[in-house]
CSV table of C-alpha atoms and ligand atoms in Angstrom, one decimal:
chain,number,residue,atom,x,y,z
A,1,MET,CA,-3.6,11.9,30.9
A,2,GLN,CA,-5.9,13.1,27.6
A,3,ILE,CA,-6.1,11.1,23.8
A,4,TYR,CA,-5.9,12.1,20.9
A,5,LYS,CA,-5.5,10.8,17.4
A,6,VAL,CA,-3.2,13.5,15.1
A,7,GLY,CA,-1.2,13.7,12.1
A,8,GLY,CA,-2.2,11.5,9.0
A,9,ALA,CA,-5.1,10.1,10.6
A,10,VAL,CA,-7.3,13.7,11.3
A,11,ARG,CA,-5.8,14.8,7.8
A,12,ASP,CA,-7.2,12.3,6.1
A,13,ARG,CA,-10.5,11.5,7.8
A,14,LEU,CA,-11.5,15.0,6.7
A,15,LEU,CA,-10.1,14.6,3.4
A,16,GLY,CA,-12.4,11.5,2.9
A,17,LYS,CA,-9.4,9.1,2.2
A,18,PRO,CA,-8.6,5.7,3.5
A,19,VAL,CA,-7.0,6.3,6.9
A,20,THR,CA,-4.3,2.9,8.0
A,21,ASP,CA,-2.1,3.9,10.7
A,22,ILE,CA,-2.5,6.2,13.6
A,23,ASP,CA,-1.2,8.7,14.6
A,24,TRP,CA,-1.3,9.1,19.3
A,25,VAL,CA,-0.8,11.6,20.8
A,26,VAL,CA,-1.1,11.3,24.2
A,27,VAL,CA,-1.8,15.4,27.2
A,28,GLY,CA,-0.6,14.7,30.8
A,29,ALA,CA,1.1,11.8,31.1
A,30,THR,CA,4.0,10.4,32.0
A,31,THR,CA,6.6,7.6,31.3
A,32,GLU,CA,6.1,6.1,34.3
A,33,GLU,CA,1.8,6.1,34.0
A,34,MET,CA,2.7,4.9,30.0
A,35,LEU,CA,3.9,1.9,31.6
A,36,ALA,CA,2.0,1.3,34.7
A,37,LYS,CA,-1.1,1.2,31.8
A,38,GLY,CA,1.4,-1.8,30.0
A,39,PHE,CA,2.1,0.6,27.2
A,40,ARG,CA,5.5,-0.4,26.2
A,41,PRO,CA,8.2,2.0,24.4
A,42,VAL,CA,10.1,2.3,21.7
A,43,GLY,CA,12.3,5.4,19.9
A,44,ALA,CA,15.1,5.8,21.7
A,45,ASP,CA,15.2,9.6,21.3
A,46,PHE,CA,11.4,10.2,22.1
A,47,PRO,CA,9.4,8.9,24.7
A,48,VAL,CA,6.8,6.5,22.6
A,49,PHE,CA,4.7,3.9,23.3
A,50,LEU,CA,3.1,0.9,21.0
A,51,HIS,CA,-0.5,0.4,22.8
A,52,PRO,CA,-0.6,-3.0,24.6
A,53,LYS,CA,-3.2,-4.8,22.2
A,54,THR,CA,-3.4,-2.6,18.9
A,55,GLY,CA,0.5,-1.8,18.8
A,56,GLU,CA,-0.2,1.7,17.4
A,57,GLU,CA,1.6,4.7,18.2
A,58,TYR,CA,1.2,6.5,21.0
A,59,ALA,CA,3.4,9.4,21.7
A,60,LEU,CA,3.5,11.6,24.7
A,61,ALA,CA,2.8,15.5,23.8
A,62,ARG,CA,6.2,16.9,23.3
A,63,THR,CA,8.2,20.7,22.3
A,64,GLU,CA,11.4,20.6,20.5
A,65,ARG,CA,13.8,22.4,20.6
A,66,LYS,CA,16.9,22.5,17.6
A,67,SER,CA,20.5,22.5,19.4
A,68,GLY,CA,22.4,21.6,16.9
A,69,ARG,CA,22.9,20.8,12.9
A,70,GLY,CA,21.2,17.3,11.9
A,71,TYR,CA,18.3,14.9,13.4
A,72,GLY,CA,20.6,14.5,16.5
A,73,GLY,CA,20.3,18.6,16.5
A,74,PHE,CA,16.9,18.5,18.3
A,75,THR,CA,16.7,18.3,22.4
A,76,PHE,CA,12.8,17.5,23.2
A,77,HIS,CA,11.1,18.7,26.4
A,78,ALA,CA,8.1,16.2,26.9
A,79,SER,CA,6.0,16.3,30.1
A,80,PRO,CA,2.2,15.9,31.5
A,81,GLU,CA,2.9,20.5,31.4
A,82,VAL,CA,3.0,20.0,27.8
A,83,THR,CA,-0.3,21.2,25.7
A,84,LEU,CA,-1.6,20.1,23.0
A,85,GLU,CA,-1.1,23.4,20.7
A,86,GLU,CA,2.4,23.2,22.1
A,87,ASP,CA,3.1,19.6,21.1
A,88,LEU,CA,1.0,20.6,17.5
A,89,ILE,CA,2.5,23.7,16.2
A,90,ARG,CA,6.4,21.1,16.2
A,91,ARG,CA,4.5,19.7,13.2
A,92,ASP,CA,5.0,20.7,9.6
A,93,LEU,CA,2.2,21.0,7.7
A,94,THR,CA,-0.8,22.3,9.4
A,95,ILE,CA,-3.1,20.0,6.8
A,96,ASN,CA,-0.6,17.1,10.2
A,97,ALA,CA,-1.2,19.9,12.6
A,98,MET,CA,-4.8,18.7,14.0
A,99,ALA,CA,-5.2,16.1,16.9
A,100,GLU,CA,-8.7,15.2,17.4
A,101,ASP,CA,-11.0,13.4,20.7
A,102,ASP,CA,-12.6,10.1,21.2
A,103,GLN,CA,-15.7,12.2,20.2
A,104,GLN,CA,-14.0,13.2,16.6
A,105,ASN,CA,-13.7,17.5,18.0
A,106,LEU,CA,-11.4,18.6,16.3
A,107,THR,CA,-8.7,20.3,17.6
A,108,ASP,CA,-6.9,22.8,14.8
A,109,PRO,CA,-5.4,25.9,16.1
A,110,TYR,CA,-3.3,26.8,12.4
A,111,HIS,CA,-6.0,25.7,10.4
A,112,GLY,CA,-5.2,22.6,9.2
A,113,GLN,CA,-8.5,22.6,7.6
A,114,ARG,CA,-8.9,26.3,6.3
A,115,ASP,CA,-5.5,24.6,4.2
A,116,LEU,CA,-7.7,21.4,3.4
A,117,GLU,CA,-9.8,23.4,1.4
A,118,ALA,CA,-8.0,25.9,-0.2
A,119,ARG,CA,-5.6,22.9,-1.3
A,120,LEU,CA,-2.8,24.5,0.0
A,121,LEU,CA,0.3,22.5,1.9
A,122,ARG,CA,1.6,25.3,4.9
A,123,HIS,CA,3.9,25.3,6.9
A,124,VAL,CA,3.0,25.0,10.5
A,125,SER,CA,5.8,28.1,12.5
A,126,PRO,CA,8.6,29.6,10.8
A,127,ALA,CA,10.2,26.2,13.4
A,128,PHE,CA,9.9,23.9,10.2
A,129,ALA,CA,13.5,25.3,9.3
A,130,GLU,CA,15.1,22.9,12.0
A,131,ASP,CA,14.2,19.5,10.0
A,132,PRO,CA,15.6,19.7,6.6
A,133,LEU,CA,13.8,15.9,5.8
A,134,ARG,CA,10.8,18.1,5.6
A,135,VAL,CA,11.5,19.8,2.6
A,136,LEU,CA,11.5,16.4,1.6
A,137,ARG,CA,8.3,15.2,3.8
A,138,VAL,CA,6.5,18.3,1.6
A,139,ALA,CA,7.6,17.1,-1.8
A,140,ARG,CA,5.9,13.2,-1.3
A,141,PHE,CA,3.0,15.1,0.5
A,142,ALA,CA,2.0,17.5,-3.0
A,143,ALA,CA,2.9,14.7,-5.1
A,144,ARG,CA,0.5,12.1,-3.4
A,145,TYR,CA,-2.3,15.1,-3.0
A,146,ALA,CA,-1.5,16.6,-6.8
A,147,GLY,CA,-4.6,15.0,-7.9
A,148,LEU,CA,-6.8,16.9,-5.4
A,149,GLY,CA,-5.5,19.7,-7.2
A,150,PHE,CA,-2.9,20.4,-3.1
A,151,SER,CA,0.3,22.3,-3.9
A,152,VAL,CA,2.9,24.1,-1.5
A,153,ALA,CA,1.5,28.3,-0.5
A,154,ALA,CA,4.4,30.4,-1.6
A,155,GLU,CA,5.8,31.1,1.3
A,156,THR,CA,6.2,27.4,2.3
A,157,LEU,CA,8.3,26.7,-0.9
A,158,GLU,CA,10.1,30.0,0.2
A,159,LEU,CA,11.3,28.2,3.5
A,160,MET,CA,12.1,25.4,1.8
A,161,ARG,CA,14.4,27.1,-0.9
A,162,GLN,CA,16.2,29.0,2.6
A,163,LEU,CA,16.7,25.3,3.5
A,164,SER,CA,18.1,23.8,0.6
A,165,ASP,CA,20.5,27.0,-0.2
A,166,SER,CA,21.6,27.0,3.8
A,167,GLY,CA,23.8,23.5,3.6
A,168,GLU,CA,21.1,21.7,6.0
A,169,LEU,CA,20.3,19.1,3.7
A,170,GLU,CA,23.4,17.7,3.1
A,171,ALA,CA,23.0,16.4,6.8
A,172,LEU,CA,20.2,14.3,5.7
A,173,THR,CA,21.7,10.2,6.7
A,174,ALA,CA,21.2,8.3,3.5
A,175,GLU,CA,19.0,6.3,5.3
A,176,ARG,CA,16.0,9.1,5.9
A,177,SER,CA,16.4,10.2,2.5
A,178,TRP,CA,15.9,7.5,1.2
A,179,LYS,CA,12.7,6.3,3.1
A,180,GLU,CA,11.3,9.4,1.6
A,181,ILE,CA,12.2,8.9,-1.4
A,182,SER,CA,11.5,5.5,-2.1
A,183,ARG,CA,7.8,6.5,-0.4
A,184,ALA,CA,7.2,9.6,-2.6
A,185,LEU,CA,8.0,7.1,-5.8
A,186,MET,CA,5.4,5.2,-5.4
A,187,GLU,CA,2.9,7.7,-5.0
A,188,ASP,CA,0.5,8.3,-7.5
A,189,GLN,CA,2.4,11.8,-9.1
A,190,PRO,CA,6.2,11.1,-8.4
A,191,GLN,CA,7.0,13.4,-11.1
A,192,VAL,CA,5.6,15.9,-8.2
A,193,PHE,CA,8.2,14.9,-5.6
A,194,ILE,CA,10.6,16.3,-8.3
A,195,GLU,CA,9.1,19.1,-9.6
A,196,VAL,CA,8.8,20.8,-6.2
A,197,LEU,CA,12.0,19.9,-5.4
A,198,ARG,CA,13.0,21.5,-8.2
A,199,ALA,CA,11.3,24.1,-7.6
A,200,CYS,CA,13.0,24.7,-4.2
A,201,ASP,CA,16.0,24.5,-5.6
A,202,ALA,CA,16.7,21.1,-3.0
A,203,LEU,CA,17.2,19.5,-6.6
A,204,LYS,CA,20.5,20.2,-7.1
A,205,VAL,CA,21.6,19.6,-3.2
A,206,LEU,CA,20.0,16.3,-3.8
A,207,MET,CA,20.4,15.2,-7.1
A,208,PRO,CA,22.3,17.2,-9.5
A,209,GLU,CA,22.2,15.0,-11.6
A,210,VAL,CA,18.4,14.6,-11.7
A,211,ASP,CA,18.5,18.5,-11.9
A,212,ALA,CA,21.3,19.1,-14.6
A,213,LEU,CA,19.5,16.9,-17.3
A,214,PHE,CA,16.7,20.0,-17.6
A,215,GLY,CA,17.8,22.4,-20.1
A,216,VAL,CA,19.2,19.7,-22.2
A,217,PRO,CA,17.9,18.9,-25.2
A,218,GLN,CA,17.2,15.7,-27.3
A,219,PRO,CA,16.3,15.0,-31.4
A,220,GLU,CA,12.7,16.5,-32.0
A,221,ALA,CA,12.0,13.2,-33.8
A,222,HIS,CA,12.3,11.3,-31.2
A,223,HIS,CA,11.5,13.5,-27.8
A,224,PRO,CA,8.9,16.0,-29.2
A,225,GLU,CA,9.4,17.1,-26.1
A,226,ILE,CA,13.1,18.1,-26.6
A,227,ASP,CA,14.0,18.3,-22.7
A,228,THR,CA,15.5,15.6,-21.5
A,229,GLY,CA,14.4,16.8,-18.0
A,230,VAL,CA,10.7,16.7,-18.8
A,231,HIS,CA,10.8,13.4,-20.7
A,232,THR,CA,12.2,12.3,-17.2
A,233,LEU,CA,9.6,13.9,-15.4
A,234,SER,CA,7.1,11.8,-18.1
A,235,VAL,CA,8.5,8.1,-18.3
A,236,LEU,CA,7.5,9.0,-14.1
A,237,GLU,CA,4.4,9.5,-14.5
A,238,GLN,CA,3.5,7.1,-17.0
A,239,SER,CA,5.6,4.6,-14.2
A,240,ALA,CA,3.1,5.8,-11.7
A,241,LEU,CA,0.5,5.9,-14.2
A,242,HIS,CA,0.5,2.2,-15.2
A,243,LYS,CA,1.2,1.0,-11.2
A,244,GLN,CA,4.9,0.5,-11.9
A,245,PRO,CA,7.5,-1.6,-8.6
A,246,LEU,CA,9.5,0.9,-7.0
A,247,THR,CA,11.9,-0.9,-8.9
A,248,VAL,CA,10.9,0.4,-12.6
A,249,ARG,CA,10.4,3.9,-10.5
A,250,TRP,CA,13.8,4.3,-10.0
A,251,ALA,CA,15.1,3.7,-13.0
A,252,CYS,CA,12.5,5.5,-14.7
A,253,LEU,CA,14.7,8.9,-13.5
A,254,LEU,CA,17.6,7.8,-13.3
A,255,HIS,CA,17.4,5.9,-16.8
A,256,ASP,CA,18.4,9.3,-19.1
A,257,LEU,CA,21.9,10.4,-16.8
A,258,GLY,CA,24.0,10.2,-19.6
A,259,LYS,CA,23.0,12.9,-21.1
A,260,GLY,CA,23.2,15.4,-18.3
A,261,LEU,CA,27.1,14.8,-19.5
A,262,THR,CA,27.0,15.5,-23.4
A,263,PRO,CA,29.4,18.2,-24.6
A,264,GLU,CA,27.0,21.0,-25.8
A,265,ALA,CA,28.7,21.2,-29.5
A,266,ASP,CA,26.8,18.0,-29.5
A,267,TRP,CA,23.8,18.3,-28.5
A,268,PRO,CA,20.9,17.4,-29.1
A,269,ARG,CA,22.5,13.8,-29.7
A,270,HIS,CA,24.1,12.2,-26.8
A,271,ILE,CA,25.7,9.6,-28.5
A,272,ALA,CA,27.5,6.7,-25.7
A,273,HIS,CA,24.9,8.3,-23.2
A,274,GLU,CA,23.9,4.2,-21.7
A,275,HIS,CA,27.6,4.0,-21.3
A,276,THR,CA,28.7,7.7,-19.9
A,277,GLY,CA,26.0,7.4,-17.2
A,278,LEU,CA,27.2,4.8,-15.2
A,279,LYS,CA,28.9,6.2,-12.8
A,280,LEU,CA,26.1,8.8,-12.3
A,281,ILE,CA,23.4,5.6,-11.7
A,282,LYS,CA,26.1,4.8,-9.0
A,283,ALA,CA,27.1,7.6,-7.6
A,284,VAL,CA,22.8,8.7,-7.4
A,285,ASN,CA,22.2,5.1,-6.1
A,286,GLU,CA,24.9,5.0,-3.1
A,287,ARG,CA,24.1,8.6,-1.7
A,288,PHE,CA,20.9,7.4,-0.9
A,289,LYS,CA,22.0,3.5,-0.1
A,290,ALA,CA,18.9,2.3,-2.7
A,291,PRO,CA,18.5,-1.2,-2.3
A,292,LYS,CA,19.7,-4.0,-3.7
A,293,ASP,CA,17.6,-4.2,-6.7
A,294,CYS,CA,17.0,-1.1,-7.5
A,295,GLN,CA,20.6,-0.3,-7.6
A,296,GLU,CA,20.6,-3.5,-9.8
A,297,LEU,CA,17.6,-2.5,-12.3
A,298,ALA,CA,18.7,1.7,-12.2
A,299,LEU,CA,22.0,0.8,-13.7
A,300,LEU,CA,20.7,-2.3,-16.3
A,301,VAL,CA,18.1,-0.1,-17.7
A,302,GLY,CA,20.3,3.3,-18.0
A,303,GLN,CA,22.4,1.4,-19.7
A,304,TYR,CA,20.0,-1.2,-22.1
A,305,HIS,CA,17.5,1.0,-23.1
A,306,THR,CA,18.1,1.3,-26.2
A,307,HIS,CA,18.4,-2.2,-26.9
A,308,GLY,CA,15.3,-2.7,-25.3
A,309,HIS,CA,14.2,0.0,-27.8
A,310,ARG,CA,16.1,-1.5,-31.3
A,311,ALA,CA,15.0,-5.6,-29.7
A,312,LEU,CA,13.6,-5.3,-33.5
A,313,GLU,CA,17.0,-5.2,-35.6
A,314,LEU,CA,20.0,-6.7,-32.7
A,315,LYS,CA,20.8,-9.2,-34.5
A,316,PRO,CA,20.8,-12.8,-32.7
A,317,SER,CA,24.1,-12.4,-31.2
A,318,THR,CA,23.5,-9.0,-29.8
A,319,LEU,CA,19.5,-10.1,-28.3
A,320,LEU,CA,22.0,-13.0,-26.9
A,321,GLU,CA,24.5,-11.3,-25.0
A,322,LEU,CA,21.2,-8.4,-23.7
A,323,LEU,CA,19.4,-11.8,-21.4
A,324,GLN,CA,22.6,-12.9,-20.8
A,325,SER,CA,23.5,-9.9,-18.9
A,326,PHE,CA,20.2,-10.3,-17.4
A,327,ASP,CA,20.2,-13.4,-16.5
A,328,VAL,CA,17.3,-14.1,-17.2
A,329,TYR,CA,17.3,-17.6,-17.3
A,330,ARG,CA,17.2,-17.7,-13.2
A,331,ARG,CA,16.6,-13.8,-13.2
A,332,PRO,CA,13.2,-13.4,-15.1
A,333,GLN,CA,11.7,-11.2,-13.1
A,334,ARG,CA,14.2,-8.4,-13.4
A,335,PHE,CA,13.9,-8.2,-17.5
A,336,GLU,CA,10.2,-7.8,-16.9
A,337,GLU,CA,10.8,-4.8,-14.8
A,338,PHE,CA,13.7,-4.0,-18.0
A,339,ILE,CA,11.0,-4.3,-20.8
A,340,ALA,CA,8.4,-2.1,-18.9
A,341,ALA,CA,11.1,0.7,-18.0
A,342,CYS,CA,11.7,1.0,-21.6
A,343,GLU,CA,8.1,0.8,-22.3
A,344,MET,CA,7.6,3.7,-20.1
A,345,ASP,CA,10.8,6.0,-21.4
A,346,ALA,CA,9.3,5.0,-24.5
A,347,ARG,CA,5.6,6.2,-23.1
A,348,GLY,CA,7.1,9.2,-21.8
A,349,ARG,CA,7.3,11.1,-24.5
A,350,LYS,CA,5.0,14.7,-25.6
A,351,GLY,CA,2.2,12.5,-27.7
A,352,LEU,CA,2.9,9.5,-27.9
A,353,GLU,CA,1.4,8.2,-23.5
A,354,GLN,CA,-0.7,5.7,-25.9
A,355,ARG,CA,2.2,4.1,-28.6
A,356,THR,CA,2.6,0.1,-28.8
A,357,TYR,CA,5.2,-1.2,-28.0
A,358,PRO,CA,6.0,-4.6,-30.2
A,359,GLN,CA,9.3,-4.9,-28.6
A,360,ALA,CA,7.8,-5.1,-25.3
A,361,ASP,CA,6.1,-8.9,-26.4
A,362,TYR,CA,9.2,-9.3,-28.7
A,363,LEU,CA,11.6,-9.4,-26.0
A,364,ARG,CA,9.4,-12.1,-23.8
A,365,GLY,CA,9.8,-13.7,-26.8
A,366,ALA,CA,13.6,-14.2,-26.7
A,367,ALA,CA,14.2,-14.9,-23.8
A,368,ASN,CA,11.8,-18.0,-23.7
A,369,ALA,CA,13.2,-19.5,-27.3
A,370,ALA,CA,16.6,-18.7,-25.0
A,371,ARG,CA,15.8,-20.7,-22.1
A,372,GLY,CA,13.9,-23.3,-24.2
A,373,VAL,CA,16.9,-24.5,-25.0
A,374,ALA,CA,17.5,-27.7,-22.7
A,375,VAL,CA,21.2,-28.3,-21.4
A,376,GLN,CA,20.5,-32.1,-20.9
A,377,PRO,CA,21.2,-33.5,-24.7
A,378,LEU,CA,24.4,-31.2,-24.6
A,379,LEU,CA,25.7,-33.1,-20.7
A,380,GLU,CA,24.6,-36.5,-22.7
A,381,LYS,CA,26.6,-36.0,-25.6
A,382,GLY,CA,29.7,-35.1,-22.6
A,383,PHE,CA,30.5,-31.6,-22.8
A,384,LYS,CA,31.5,-30.6,-19.1
A,385,GLY,CA,32.6,-27.3,-18.1
A,386,PRO,CA,34.0,-23.7,-20.0
A,387,GLU,CA,33.1,-25.9,-22.8
A,388,LEU,CA,29.5,-26.3,-21.7
A,389,GLY,CA,28.6,-23.0,-21.3
A,390,GLU,CA,30.3,-22.3,-24.9
A,391,ALA,CA,27.8,-25.4,-26.1
A,392,ILE,CA,25.1,-23.2,-24.2
A,393,LYS,CA,26.0,-20.2,-25.8
A,394,LEU,CA,25.7,-21.5,-29.4
A,395,GLU,CA,22.7,-23.3,-28.3
A,396,ARG,CA,21.1,-20.3,-27.5
A,397,LEU,CA,22.4,-18.8,-30.4
A,398,LYS,CA,20.4,-20.9,-32.6
A,399,ALA,CA,17.1,-20.4,-31.5
A,400,LEU,CA,17.6,-16.9,-31.0
A,401,LYS,CA,18.4,-17.0,-34.8
A,402,ALA,CA,15.3,-18.8,-35.9
A,403,TYR,CA,12.7,-16.9,-33.4
A,404,LYS,CA,14.6,-13.5,-35.5
A,405,GLU,CA,13.5,-15.3,-38.4
A,406,GLN,CA,10.1,-16.7,-37.9
A,407,ALA,CA,9.3,-13.4,-36.4
B,1,ATP,P1,1.2,8.8,6.3
B,1,ATP,O1,-0.2,8.8,5.9
B,1,ATP,O2,2.3,9.2,4.8
B,1,ATP,O3,1.5,8.2,7.5
B,1,ATP,P2,1.5,11.2,8.4
B,1,ATP,O4,1.5,12.8,7.7
B,1,ATP,O5,0.7,9.9,9.5
B,1,ATP,O6,1.0,10.7,6.9
B,1,ATP,P3,3.8,10.2,9.9
B,1,ATP,O7,5.4,10.5,9.6
B,1,ATP,O8,3.3,9.4,10.3
B,1,ATP,O9,3.1,11.1,8.7
B,1,ATP,O10,4.0,11.4,10.9
B,1,ATP,C1,3.1,11.3,11.7
B,1,ATP,C2,2.4,13.4,12.1
B,1,ATP,O11,4.1,13.4,12.9
B,1,ATP,C3,2.9,14.4,10.7
B,1,ATP,O12,1.0,14.0,10.8
B,1,ATP,C4,3.2,15.4,11.3
B,1,ATP,O13,2.8,15.9,12.0
B,1,ATP,C5,3.8,14.5,12.6
B,1,ATP,N1,5.8,14.2,11.3
B,1,ATP,C6,6.0,13.2,11.7
B,1,ATP,N2,7.6,13.2,10.8
B,1,ATP,C7,7.6,15.3,10.9
B,1,ATP,C8,8.6,15.4,10.8
B,1,ATP,N3,9.8,15.2,10.1
B,1,ATP,N4,8.8,16.9,11.3
B,1,ATP,C9,8.0,17.2,12.3
B,1,ATP,N5,6.2,17.0,11.9
B,1,ATP,C10,6.6,15.4,11.5
B,2,MG,MG1,1.0,8.4,10.0
């Protein structure tokens, strides 16, 4: 049997990037031989094994054929006769279809190295169109390598467009899609992920609520970039520049969905978009079965981001309602993430990227003031049950009034 490094490990070594996980392909072996060497079988669908010591993934060379719709609609064929070239041709991008032996001899039948130099994400063969997940993967790689000057080859974008128009994207499971989306959002330029999806018409299939924001104007006084889609991409870009966690990036992407519902007659104003957007945010959350913390923050940011911006003008009672909604007493981290998302929203505007955001410290101070109210003295006064709750609220309100006066 011959063993080769494949995929990301080869690509990233050639790019001079750190290699984290290594995928291996094994040519000329049977499952029985792998088991005899102590490899542990994983993968229910195709012959993939874990190395007994390193735990890295070793896959038997295989060919694939499309036999139906969706992820299950593939027939795999693995046998000792399958060659390295045959295994590589089923891969998505030329830069991912290179292999390397233990002497670092490169096998590159589909010119991945040439495309690395040309900074092009190009599909390996027309079979690319057999797996709709590749649309998301290519957009994710575009987000990751945009900083190095990579873009999607025109003919690959065309294939992606055909896939998007064919209805195949709808066959993707929430789990597979979310895995790509969440990884893409954590890349250096997550806005490129959305841009590429939009360029190949996939965005209007996957997230029509986000797609609908393009072409929707906002008041120029607050939004010099005017277009709501452009603004959303800038907010996402800011969230990556500021190294925000996934929860915040997801909330940034979805915060303004309500603006896509504003009747044209009301443009460029978007009255109550915080509320109209909630059902859209919920729909996107559920479509991809986003984790609970992502879902929650996106909804809260959608509902309250304009409160964040107006923090210094809020009445103490409104401020208190905001803090209660976030349960800042038990969930301080979530409130920090809200503040971060608001700041990204404020900076994700043309020419305003460097602005300061005094609202952030003001909101932190308010949360501290409310948290500073001690419950013990109220218990000692004999408050119980719902009355205790009311008494605590009153004390917090007093604390916020005092805070606002001295701020
Ligand atoms: P990463 O750095 O994100 O791990 P990677 O290229 O190693 O990038 P993996 O998901 O680990 O990506 O997959 C390993 C290799 O398997 C890819 O480089 C590619 O050759 C192939 N591959 C993975 N998923 C697909 C797919 N859906 N269609 C075609 N080829 C794929
Ligand atoms: Mg990998």
